mmCIF file of C-alpha atoms and ligand atoms in Angstrom:
data_model
loop_
_atom_site.group_PDB
_atom_site.id
_atom_site.type_symbol
_atom_site.label_atom_id
_atom_site.label_comp_id
_atom_site.label_asym_id
_atom_site.label_seq_id
_atom_site.Cartn_x
_atom_site.Cartn_y
_atom_site.Cartn_z
ATOM 1 C CA MET A 1 105.112 129.924 111.759
ATOM 2 C CA ASN A 2 107.572 128.235 114.262
ATOM 3 C CA ARG A 3 106.627 128.764 118.283
ATOM 4 C CA ILE A 4 109.304 130.670 119.561
ATOM 5 C CA THR A 5 109.937 130.352 123.835
ATOM 6 C CA VAL A 6 112.092 132.427 125.627
ATOM 7 C CA GLU A 7 113.562 130.598 128.631
ATOM 8 C CA PRO A 8 115.961 131.945 130.881
ATOM 9 C CA THR A 9 119.497 132.199 130.622
ATOM 10 C CA GLU A 10 120.360 129.481 133.431
ATOM 11 C CA LYS A 11 118.184 127.396 131.824
ATOM 12 C CA ALA A 12 120.098 126.897 128.777
ATOM 13 C CA GLU A 13 123.102 125.518 131.296
ATOM 14 C CA PHE A 14 122.703 121.955 129.988
ATOM 15 C CA TYR A 15 122.512 122.798 126.472
ATOM 16 C CA GLN A 16 125.626 124.754 126.713
ATOM 17 C CA GLN A 17 127.525 121.754 128.940
ATOM 18 C CA MET A 18 126.275 120.000 125.903
ATOM 19 C CA VAL A 19 127.953 122.202 122.868
ATOM 20 C CA GLN A 20 130.916 122.638 125.156
ATOM 21 C CA GLN A 21 131.890 118.917 125.483
ATOM 22 C CA HIS A 22 130.884 117.871 121.702
ATOM 23 C CA GLY A 23 130.904 120.980 119.901
ATOM 24 C CA SER A 24 127.893 122.614 118.212
ATOM 25 C CA PRO A 25 125.597 121.884 116.410
ATOM 26 C CA LEU A 26 124.042 118.809 117.985
ATOM 27 C CA LEU A 27 121.283 116.410 118.061
ATOM 28 C CA ILE A 28 120.739 115.248 121.216
ATOM 29 C CA LEU A 29 118.907 111.656 121.374
ATOM 30 C CA ASP A 30 117.331 110.707 124.879
ATOM 31 C CA CYS A 31 116.964 107.217 124.698
ATOM 32 C CA GLU A 32 115.030 107.066 127.787
ATOM 33 C CA LYS A 33 112.064 109.512 125.936
ATOM 34 C CA LEU A 34 112.027 107.464 122.969
ATOM 35 C CA ALA A 35 111.409 104.054 125.736
ATOM 36 C CA HIS A 36 108.751 105.729 127.083
ATOM 37 C CA GLN A 37 107.082 106.633 123.579
ATOM 38 C CA PHE A 38 107.350 102.730 122.800
ATOM 39 C CA LYS A 39 105.835 102.258 126.352
ATOM 40 C CA THR A 40 102.966 104.702 125.647
ATOM 41 C CA LEU A 41 102.246 103.725 122.333
ATOM 42 C CA SER A 42 101.996 99.562 123.233
ATOM 43 C CA LYS A 43 99.503 100.586 126.542
ATOM 44 C CA ALA A 44 97.522 102.566 123.549
ATOM 45 C CA LEU A 45 97.087 99.987 121.046
ATOM 46 C CA PRO A 46 96.894 96.588 122.997
ATOM 47 C CA GLY A 47 98.083 93.309 121.563
ATOM 48 C CA VAL A 48 99.667 94.967 118.547
ATOM 49 C CA GLN A 49 103.188 94.114 117.710
ATOM 50 C CA PHE A 50 105.200 96.816 117.268
ATOM 51 C CA PHE A 51 108.093 96.780 114.085
ATOM 52 C CA TYR A 52 109.767 100.787 114.553
ATOM 53 C CA ALA A 53 110.270 102.122 111.138
ATOM 54 C CA ILE A 54 114.117 102.961 110.867
ATOM 55 C CA LYS A 55 113.442 105.298 108.076
ATOM 56 C CA ALA A 56 112.524 107.907 111.025
ATOM 57 C CA LEU A 57 115.610 107.791 112.969
ATOM 58 C CA PRO A 58 118.673 105.804 111.957
ATOM 59 C CA HIS A 59 120.907 105.307 115.008
ATOM 60 C CA PRO A 60 122.382 102.988 116.917
ATOM 61 C CA ALA A 61 121.173 103.804 120.019
ATOM 62 C CA ALA A 62 117.698 104.499 118.996
ATOM 63 C CA ILE A 63 117.946 100.921 117.858
ATOM 64 C CA LYS A 64 119.619 99.287 120.659
ATOM 65 C CA THR A 65 117.162 100.782 123.005
ATOM 66 C CA LEU A 66 114.091 99.422 120.895
ATOM 67 C CA ASP A 67 115.295 96.177 120.473
ATOM 68 C CA THR A 68 116.181 96.058 124.677
ATOM 69 C CA LEU A 69 112.017 96.639 124.605
ATOM 70 C CA GLY A 70 111.070 93.708 122.547
ATOM 71 C CA ALA A 71 110.293 95.803 119.510
ATOM 72 C CA GLY A 72 110.753 94.758 116.169
ATOM 73 C CA PHE A 73 112.044 96.704 112.848
ATOM 74 C CA ASP A 74 110.382 97.703 109.102
ATOM 75 C CA ILE A 75 113.325 98.192 106.874
ATOM 76 C CA ALA A 76 113.133 99.130 103.241
ATOM 77 C CA THR A 77 116.868 99.086 102.284
ATOM 78 C CA SER A 78 120.285 97.150 102.653
ATOM 79 C CA GLY A 79 121.650 99.842 104.658
ATOM 80 C CA GLU A 80 118.948 99.553 107.569
ATOM 81 C CA ILE A 81 120.000 96.002 107.675
ATOM 82 C CA GLU A 82 123.291 96.774 107.933
ATOM 83 C CA LEU A 83 122.571 99.169 111.075
ATOM 84 C CA LEU A 84 120.290 96.298 112.466
ATOM 85 C CA ARG A 85 123.469 94.094 112.014
ATOM 86 C CA THR A 86 125.553 96.225 114.053
ATOM 87 C CA GLN A 87 123.297 96.370 117.378
ATOM 88 C CA SER A 88 122.544 92.645 116.894
ATOM 89 C CA ALA A 89 119.308 92.924 116.566
ATOM 90 C CA ARG A 90 116.807 89.896 116.088
ATOM 91 C CA ALA A 91 116.055 89.218 112.187
ATOM 92 C CA ARG A 92 113.345 87.186 113.130
ATOM 93 C CA GLN A 93 111.455 90.330 114.672
ATOM 94 C CA THR A 94 112.118 92.240 110.913
ATOM 95 C CA ILE A 95 109.398 93.085 107.996
ATOM 96 C CA HIS A 96 111.007 94.436 105.010
ATOM 97 C CA THR A 97 107.818 97.008 104.097
ATOM 98 C CA HIS A 98 109.528 98.497 100.736
ATOM 99 C CA PRO A 99 106.908 97.482 97.620
ATOM 100 C CA ILE A 100 109.506 97.735 94.998
ATOM 101 C CA LYS A 101 112.781 95.906 95.822
ATOM 102 C CA ARG A 102 115.993 94.760 93.691
ATOM 103 C CA ASP A 103 116.787 91.416 93.923
ATOM 104 C CA ASP A 104 119.792 92.284 95.782
ATOM 105 C CA ASP A 105 117.555 93.393 98.444
ATOM 106 C CA ILE A 106 115.576 90.481 98.866
ATOM 107 C CA ARG A 107 119.071 88.464 98.673
ATOM 108 C CA ASP A 108 120.560 90.984 101.588
ATOM 109 C CA ALA A 109 117.351 90.322 103.472
ATOM 110 C CA LEU A 110 116.906 86.557 103.209
ATOM 111 C CA ARG A 111 120.558 86.606 104.469
ATOM 112 C CA PHE A 112 119.981 88.698 107.602
ATOM 113 C CA GLY A 113 116.900 86.387 108.183
ATOM 114 C CA CYS A 114 113.976 88.797 107.042
ATOM 115 C CA THR A 115 110.956 86.235 105.652
ATOM 116 C CA THR A 116 108.068 88.875 105.636
ATOM 117 C CA PHE A 117 108.017 91.391 102.597
ATOM 118 C CA VAL A 118 105.441 93.696 100.917
ATOM 119 C CA ILE A 119 104.648 93.902 97.472
ATOM 120 C CA ASP A 120 101.418 95.801 95.890
ATOM 121 C CA ASN A 121 101.786 94.402 91.797
ATOM 122 C CA VAL A 122 102.601 91.437 90.417
ATOM 123 C CA TRP A 123 105.852 92.330 88.850
ATOM 124 C CA GLU A 124 106.861 92.370 92.482
ATOM 125 C CA LEU A 125 105.421 89.422 92.889
ATOM 126 C CA GLU A 126 107.100 87.569 90.397
ATOM 127 C CA LYS A 127 110.827 88.433 92.244
ATOM 128 C CA PHE A 128 109.797 86.012 94.954
ATOM 129 C CA VAL A 129 109.276 83.053 92.702
ATOM 130 C CA ASP A 130 113.022 81.631 93.585
ATOM 131 C CA TYR A 131 112.540 82.500 97.248
ATOM 132 C CA ARG A 132 108.398 81.147 97.586
ATOM 133 C CA HIS A 133 109.892 78.766 100.451
ATOM 134 C CA ARG A 134 110.899 81.217 102.669
ATOM 135 C CA VAL A 135 108.711 83.880 102.596
ATOM 136 C CA GLY A 136 105.169 85.169 103.435
ATOM 137 C CA LEU A 137 104.032 88.344 101.929
ATOM 138 C CA LEU A 138 101.867 91.025 102.577
ATOM 139 C CA VAL A 139 99.786 92.843 99.774
ATOM 140 C CA ARG A 140 99.965 96.105 100.844
ATOM 141 C CA VAL A 141 96.892 98.244 100.047
ATOM 142 C CA SER A 142 96.005 102.045 98.587
ATOM 143 C CA PHE A 143 93.745 104.073 101.387
ATOM 144 C CA PRO A 144 94.843 108.060 100.584
ATOM 145 C CA ASN A 145 94.125 110.483 103.241
ATOM 146 C CA PRO A 146 93.675 114.116 102.085
ATOM 147 C CA ASN A 147 93.127 115.184 105.453
ATOM 148 C CA THR A 148 97.308 114.721 106.084
ATOM 149 C CA PRO A 149 100.199 116.468 103.409
ATOM 150 C CA ILE A 150 102.400 112.890 103.634
ATOM 151 C CA ASP A 151 99.954 110.972 101.905
ATOM 152 C CA LEU A 152 101.769 107.438 101.554
ATOM 153 C CA SER A 153 99.147 105.640 99.494
ATOM 154 C CA ARG A 154 99.633 108.033 96.515
ATOM 155 C CA LYS A 155 103.412 106.201 95.589
ATOM 156 C CA PHE A 156 102.600 102.313 97.053
ATOM 157 C CA GLY A 157 99.587 99.971 97.114
ATOM 158 C CA CYS A 158 97.271 98.491 94.827
ATOM 159 C CA ARG A 159 93.734 99.227 95.107
ATOM 160 C CA GLU A 160 91.239 97.334 97.052
ATOM 161 C CA ASP A 161 89.911 95.587 93.596
ATOM 162 C CA GLU A 162 93.017 94.335 92.957
ATOM 163 C CA VAL A 163 94.015 92.318 95.815
ATOM 164 C CA SER A 164 92.077 89.077 95.476
ATOM 165 C CA ILE A 165 94.051 89.323 91.632
ATOM 166 C CA LEU A 166 97.758 89.419 93.299
ATOM 167 C CA ILE A 167 96.395 86.362 95.373
ATOM 168 C CA GLN A 168 95.369 84.154 93.106
ATOM 169 C CA LYS A 169 98.734 84.841 91.251
ATOM 170 C CA ALA A 170 100.448 84.169 94.311
ATOM 171 C CA GLN A 171 99.138 81.429 94.312
ATOM 172 C CA SER A 172 99.542 80.184 90.965
ATOM 173 C CA LEU A 173 102.899 80.823 91.149
ATOM 174 C CA GLY A 174 103.467 78.280 94.754
ATOM 175 C CA LEU A 175 103.413 81.967 96.700
ATOM 176 C CA HIS A 176 102.705 82.166 100.356
ATOM 177 C CA VAL A 177 99.867 85.570 100.804
ATOM 178 C CA LYS A 178 100.038 85.834 104.218
ATOM 179 C CA GLY A 179 98.041 89.329 105.296
ATOM 180 C CA LEU A 180 97.128 92.602 104.165
ATOM 181 C CA SER A 181 99.264 95.906 104.926
ATOM 182 C CA PHE A 182 98.195 99.656 104.826
ATOM 183 C CA HIS A 183 99.725 102.714 105.319
ATOM 184 C CA ALA A 184 97.399 105.346 106.148
ATOM 185 C CA GLY A 185 99.755 108.416 105.717
ATOM 186 C CA SER A 186 102.314 110.074 108.322
ATOM 187 C CA GLN A 187 101.026 112.895 111.161
ATOM 188 C CA CYS A 188 97.591 111.758 110.728
ATOM 189 C CA THR A 189 95.591 114.673 112.556
ATOM 190 C CA ASN A 190 93.096 111.951 113.391
ATOM 191 C CA SER A 191 92.505 107.950 112.977
ATOM 192 C CA ASP A 192 89.571 107.972 110.822
ATOM 193 C CA ASN A 193 91.920 106.838 107.205
ATOM 194 C CA HIS A 194 93.416 103.838 109.815
ATOM 195 C CA VAL A 195 89.459 102.970 110.954
ATOM 196 C CA HIS A 196 88.500 102.695 107.392
ATOM 197 C CA ALA A 197 91.661 101.033 105.915
ATOM 198 C CA ILE A 198 91.012 98.200 108.930
ATOM 199 C CA LYS A 199 87.075 97.884 107.837
ATOM 200 C CA GLN A 200 88.166 97.389 104.481
ATOM 201 C CA CYS A 201 90.772 95.165 104.631
ATOM 202 C CA ALA A 202 88.805 92.853 107.166
ATOM 203 C CA LYS A 203 85.978 92.995 104.055
ATOM 204 C CA ILE A 204 88.733 91.935 101.692
ATOM 205 C CA ILE A 205 90.005 89.251 104.268
ATOM 206 C CA ASP A 206 86.326 87.827 104.449
ATOM 207 C CA ASP A 207 85.732 87.674 100.792
ATOM 208 C CA VAL A 208 89.406 86.482 99.945
ATOM 209 C CA TYR A 209 88.525 83.455 102.524
ATOM 210 C CA ASN A 210 84.454 83.292 100.858
ATOM 211 C CA ASN A 211 85.917 83.240 97.053
ATOM 212 C CA SER A 212 89.518 80.700 97.231
ATOM 213 C CA GLY A 213 89.480 79.415 100.509
ATOM 214 C CA LYS A 214 92.241 81.600 101.517
ATOM 215 C CA LEU A 215 92.697 82.319 105.561
ATOM 216 C CA LEU A 216 95.123 85.733 106.039
ATOM 217 C CA SER A 217 96.409 85.581 109.198
ATOM 218 C CA VAL A 218 98.036 89.199 109.719
ATOM 219 C CA LEU A 219 97.212 92.933 109.258
ATOM 220 C CA ASP A 220 99.903 95.270 109.196
ATOM 221 C CA ILE A 221 98.556 98.967 110.150
ATOM 222 C CA GLY A 222 101.120 100.763 109.353
ATOM 223 C CA GLY A 223 102.104 103.971 110.751
ATOM 224 C CA GLY A 224 100.942 107.692 111.064
ATOM 225 C CA PHE A 225 100.854 108.049 114.741
ATOM 226 C CA PRO A 226 100.785 111.434 115.681
ATOM 227 C CA VAL A 227 103.413 114.448 117.739
ATOM 228 C CA GLU A 228 102.517 117.642 118.410
ATOM 229 C CA TYR A 229 104.332 120.198 116.565
ATOM 230 C CA MET A 230 102.890 124.173 116.257
ATOM 231 C CA GLN A 231 99.193 122.328 116.427
ATOM 232 C CA GLU A 232 97.652 120.951 119.020
ATOM 233 C CA ILE A 233 97.230 117.296 118.410
ATOM 234 C CA MET A 234 94.401 114.287 119.745
ATOM 235 C CA ASP A 235 96.578 112.579 122.856
ATOM 236 C CA ILE A 236 97.336 109.046 121.723
ATOM 237 C CA GLU A 237 94.773 107.440 123.828
ATOM 238 C CA SER A 238 92.073 108.899 121.977
ATOM 239 C CA PHE A 239 94.020 108.448 118.639
ATOM 240 C CA CYS A 240 94.149 105.009 118.755
ATOM 241 C CA ARG A 241 90.838 104.358 120.340
ATOM 242 C CA PRO A 242 88.755 104.131 117.655
ATOM 243 C CA VAL A 243 91.926 101.842 115.992
ATOM 244 C CA ASN A 244 90.997 99.390 118.519
ATOM 245 C CA GLU A 245 87.360 99.102 117.929
ATOM 246 C CA ALA A 246 88.135 98.520 114.574
ATOM 247 C CA LEU A 247 91.050 95.786 115.083
ATOM 248 C CA LYS A 248 87.891 94.438 117.523
ATOM 249 C CA GLN A 249 85.943 93.302 114.399
ATOM 250 C CA LEU A 250 88.360 91.184 113.120
ATOM 251 C CA PRO A 251 88.541 87.566 113.526
ATOM 252 C CA ASP A 252 90.585 86.549 116.587
ATOM 253 C CA HIS A 253 92.854 84.526 114.381
ATOM 254 C CA ILE A 254 94.472 87.791 112.727
ATOM 255 C CA GLN A 255 98.130 89.068 114.106
ATOM 256 C CA ILE A 256 98.170 93.117 114.009
ATOM 257 C CA ILE A 257 101.337 94.415 113.715
ATOM 258 C CA ALA A 258 102.007 98.245 113.087
ATOM 259 C CA GLU A 259 105.132 100.196 111.632
ATOM 260 C CA PRO A 260 105.125 103.379 113.757
ATOM 261 C CA GLY A 261 108.036 106.027 113.230
ATOM 262 C CA ARG A 262 107.638 109.545 114.019
ATOM 263 C CA TYR A 263 105.677 108.781 117.131
ATOM 264 C CA LEU A 264 108.111 107.057 119.013
ATOM 265 C CA SER A 265 111.269 108.939 117.862
ATOM 266 C CA ALA A 266 110.286 112.798 117.235
ATOM 267 C CA PRO A 267 109.871 113.550 121.193
ATOM 268 C CA ALA A 268 112.990 111.669 121.743
ATOM 269 C CA MET A 269 115.586 114.267 119.978
ATOM 270 C CA LYS A 270 116.421 117.812 120.349
ATOM 271 C CA ALA A 271 118.487 120.177 118.320
ATOM 272 C CA VAL A 272 120.686 122.207 119.631
ATOM 273 C CA SER A 273 122.600 125.003 117.637
ATOM 274 C CA SER A 274 124.409 128.236 117.810
ATOM 275 C CA VAL A 275 124.378 131.711 116.313
ATOM 276 C CA MET A 276 127.206 131.893 113.845
ATOM 277 C CA GLY A 277 127.162 135.652 113.334
ATOM 278 C CA LYS A 278 124.125 138.066 112.780
ATOM 279 C CA ALA A 279 123.225 141.014 110.550
ATOM 280 C CA LYS A 280 120.576 143.968 110.412
ATOM 281 C CA ARG A 281 118.854 143.751 106.929
ATOM 282 C CA GLY A 282 115.730 145.974 107.011
ATOM 283 C CA ASP A 283 113.928 145.846 110.447
ATOM 284 C CA ALA A 284 114.703 142.544 111.045
ATOM 285 C CA CYS A 285 117.960 141.119 112.731
ATOM 286 C CA TRP A 286 119.102 138.474 110.823
ATOM 287 C CA TYR A 287 120.760 135.697 113.125
ATOM 288 C CA TYR A 288 122.722 132.942 111.239
ATOM 289 C CA LEU A 289 123.074 129.275 112.896
ATOM 290 C CA ASP A 290 125.342 126.318 112.280
ATOM 291 C CA ASP A 291 122.253 124.406 111.548
ATOM 292 C CA GLY A 292 119.486 124.638 109.356
ATOM 293 C CA ILE A 293 117.207 123.580 106.280
ATOM 294 C CA TYR A 294 119.905 121.682 104.631
ATOM 295 C CA GLY A 295 120.781 120.129 107.919
ATOM 296 C CA SER A 296 118.859 118.976 110.658
ATOM 297 C CA TYR A 297 115.824 120.946 109.549
ATOM 298 C CA SER A 298 115.753 119.467 106.432
ATOM 299 C CA GLY A 299 112.244 117.902 107.826
ATOM 300 C CA GLN A 300 110.854 121.207 107.478
ATOM 301 C CA LEU A 301 110.995 120.976 103.686
ATOM 302 C CA PHE A 302 111.022 117.119 103.190
ATOM 303 C CA ASP A 303 108.822 116.417 106.266
ATOM 304 C CA HIS A 304 106.529 119.075 105.825
ATOM 305 C CA ALA A 305 107.138 119.879 109.572
ATOM 306 C CA THR A 306 107.632 123.212 111.569
ATOM 307 C CA TYR A 307 109.757 122.748 114.915
ATOM 308 C CA PRO A 308 109.025 124.544 118.121
ATOM 309 C CA LEU A 309 111.918 126.509 119.186
ATOM 310 C CA THR A 310 113.442 127.804 122.542
ATOM 311 C CA ILE A 311 116.461 131.168 122.608
ATOM 312 C CA PHE A 312 117.486 131.640 126.177
ATOM 313 C CA SER A 313 117.842 135.327 127.394
ATOM 314 C CA ASP A 314 116.680 137.549 130.285
ATOM 315 C CA ILE A 315 116.248 140.315 128.321
ATOM 316 C CA LYS A 316 112.300 141.891 128.085
ATOM 317 C CA GLU A 317 112.647 143.908 124.908
ATOM 318 C CA THR A 318 112.084 142.084 121.896
ATOM 319 C CA GLU A 319 112.339 142.938 117.863
ATOM 320 C CA GLU A 320 111.700 141.142 114.197
ATOM 321 C CA ALA A 321 113.919 138.754 113.802
ATOM 322 C CA VAL A 322 114.629 135.895 111.269
ATOM 323 C CA LEU A 323 116.706 132.509 111.973
ATOM 324 C CA ALA A 324 118.528 131.367 109.218
ATOM 325 C CA GLY A 325 120.565 128.500 108.476
ATOM 326 C CA PRO A 326 124.400 128.839 107.738
ATOM 327 C CA THR A 327 124.247 127.948 104.225
ATOM 328 C CA CYS A 328 124.721 130.318 101.143
ATOM 329 C CA ASP A 329 121.734 129.552 99.730
ATOM 330 C CA SER A 330 118.478 131.614 100.112
ATOM 331 C CA ILE A 331 115.988 129.068 101.079
ATOM 332 C CA ASP A 332 117.775 128.224 104.110
ATOM 333 C CA VAL A 333 115.660 130.055 106.738
ATOM 334 C CA ILE A 334 113.817 128.544 109.417
ATOM 335 C CA ALA A 335 111.702 130.980 110.826
ATOM 336 C CA GLU A 336 110.791 134.625 110.008
ATOM 337 C CA GLN A 337 108.895 137.440 110.817
ATOM 338 C CA ILE A 338 109.170 136.609 114.180
ATOM 339 C CA THR A 339 109.760 138.790 117.305
ATOM 340 C CA MET A 340 111.923 137.501 120.259
ATOM 341 C CA PRO A 341 114.838 139.538 122.175
ATOM 342 C CA PRO A 342 118.192 139.974 120.800
ATOM 343 C CA LEU A 343 120.609 137.198 120.777
ATOM 344 C CA SER A 344 124.903 137.704 120.800
ATOM 345 C CA ILE A 345 126.636 135.477 118.286
ATOM 346 C CA GLY A 346 127.462 132.577 120.360
ATOM 347 C CA ASP A 347 123.949 131.885 121.800
ATOM 348 C CA ILE A 348 121.814 128.770 121.447
ATOM 349 C CA VAL A 349 118.884 127.773 119.676
ATOM 350 C CA VAL A 350 117.395 124.686 120.659
ATOM 351 C CA GLY A 351 114.548 123.002 118.402
ATOM 352 C CA HIS A 352 112.017 120.303 119.899
ATOM 353 C CA GLN A 353 110.379 117.225 118.396
ATOM 354 C CA MET A 354 113.059 116.670 116.066
ATOM 355 C CA GLY A 355 113.841 113.240 116.291
ATOM 356 C CA ALA A 356 111.675 111.920 112.999
ATOM 357 C CA TYR A 357 112.973 112.456 109.597
ATOM 358 C CA THR A 358 115.442 115.141 110.740
ATOM 359 C CA SER A 359 118.916 114.032 110.746
ATOM 360 C CA ALA A 360 117.701 111.598 108.238
ATOM 361 C CA THR A 361 117.520 114.277 105.169
ATOM 362 C CA SER A 362 120.484 116.116 106.407
ATOM 363 C CA THR A 363 122.602 116.868 104.079
ATOM 364 C CA GLU A 364 126.222 118.255 103.949
ATOM 365 C CA PHE A 365 125.244 121.368 101.166
ATOM 366 C CA ASN A 366 128.191 123.788 101.270
ATOM 367 C CA LEU A 367 130.167 120.574 103.299
ATOM 368 C CA PHE A 368 129.278 121.829 106.424
ATOM 369 C CA ASP A 369 129.182 118.958 108.651
ATOM 370 C CA LYS A 370 125.892 117.448 109.812
ATOM 371 C CA ALA A 371 124.919 117.856 113.453
ATOM 372 C CA LYS A 372 126.713 114.930 115.557
ATOM 373 C CA ILE A 373 124.188 112.938 117.502
ATOM 374 C CA VAL A 374 124.937 112.463 121.016
ATOM 375 C CA ALA A 375 122.615 109.910 123.001
ATOM 376 C CA ILE A 376 122.058 109.918 126.619
ATOM 377 C CA ASN A 377 120.603 107.662 128.810
ATOM 378 C CA GLN A 378 121.362 104.929 126.788
ATOM 379 C CA PRO A 379 119.962 101.224 127.971
ATOM 380 C CA ALA A 380 123.183 99.459 127.175
ATOM 381 C CA LEU A 381 126.827 100.308 126.637
ATOM 382 C CA ASN A 382 127.710 98.625 123.339
ATOM 383 C CA THR A 383 127.716 102.124 121.256
ATOM 384 C CA GLU A 384 130.016 105.616 120.569
ATOM 385 C CA ASN A 385 128.941 109.107 122.414
ATOM 386 C CA ILE A 386 127.718 107.329 125.809
ATOM 387 C CA VAL A 387 126.738 110.262 128.426
ATOM 388 C CA ARG A 388 125.118 109.431 131.088
ATOM 389 C CA LEU A 389 122.904 112.535 132.931
ATOM 390 C CA ASN A 390 121.130 112.954 136.492
ATOM 391 C CA LYS A 391 118.785 115.170 135.128
HETATM 392 C C1 PLP B 1 106.406 102.123 104.785
HETATM 393 C C2 PLP B 1 106.359 102.773 106.114
HETATM 394 N N1 PLP B 1 106.144 102.419 107.038
HETATM 395 C C3 PLP B 1 105.880 103.237 107.820
HETATM 396 C C4 PLP B 1 106.419 104.310 107.726
HETATM 397 C C5 PLP B 1 106.225 104.945 109.489
HETATM 398 O O1 PLP B 1 105.616 106.297 109.006
HETATM 399 P P1 PLP B 1 105.161 107.168 110.847
HETATM 400 O O2 PLP B 1 106.441 107.948 111.073
HETATM 401 O O3 PLP B 1 104.199 108.103 110.267
HETATM 402 O O4 PLP B 1 104.680 106.428 111.890
HETATM 403 C C6 PLP B 1 106.692 105.001 106.719
HETATM 404 C C7 PLP B 1 106.804 106.455 106.698
HETATM 405 O O5 PLP B 1 107.335 106.967 105.978
HETATM 406 C C8 PLP B 1 106.995 104.010 106.039
HETATM 407 O O6 PLP B 1 106.753 104.165 104.460
#
């Protein structure tokens, strides 16, 4: 269930100003917060090179902010490459991590300048034969994670015992496999699966060298670093400590890279929506917001997320309430069986931790416009929607 915090109405001023200026619904992307997340994760995982998983929040200001800080980018589609082009992001600093690609996807990425690709099966390997002098491949290994609803090893990744077969096949095709990758699952509650995967990959790297003399030089430890939604989570230093210990056991020549998405972008964006209508149904007051499950709150469906919410009221009395989205579908309900002070039409509701897998998966069902993303505190001036704030 969503946690509802009630703040005094004077605290709504900033959001009201933003809505006056840009309309409602809005997503406010704070680039300084994004930069802060990047710096915090960099400190928690020293020596690891980050490739931001664009899919979490594919927005120009996010790209620009992270590019300015020296991050690389994890791309999975030609659309994501186009986004990088608009921000003149460095092509050399990209890895293509989609394990299943069309030839056009490979060509687009090569044309852009990306030379590292992920594969997890023989058919995918064979797609690179014509480009063998231009690419280095990472073999994605599957490490299922029962401790997260977002288990990214179900759909992709080969078994551990298949790695050497793939590497032999690659060698016979003249292809260069430079390392391994895994994704331990998204929003992991602890780092046990990262540690397990690192240890298993260390064994595989060792075995490959002993059996074929092939020296693998890259380990991509994926994403999965958690943020706090409704449940308390361990702080990022505690989460990463065992990961760092496991990484120390790897040979020195191994370059460690990671593909964080959620940890960087989720805390950097807030959703601002307005009450567009209300109705009394049974004991509950229903509030119809101008954003919902088909819009910015799509992560409640696709991403198994539940977002903390803030409403603004000076009224002490509370009543049973439902916060619903604007579309005609009954599943479009953000929060039910909640108790809160009454709201009026036009009042504002703010959603927190809404920068990852929210706008990225929103739709225009019923032809409701998607929430406009307004970037604040941007590091550079070549994107639209620039708002400088002295908060
Ligand atoms: C290949 C790959 N890399 C990175 C990520 C980012 O994961 P997270 O947002 O959990 O950090 C994902 C998420 O789907 C992914 O599929």
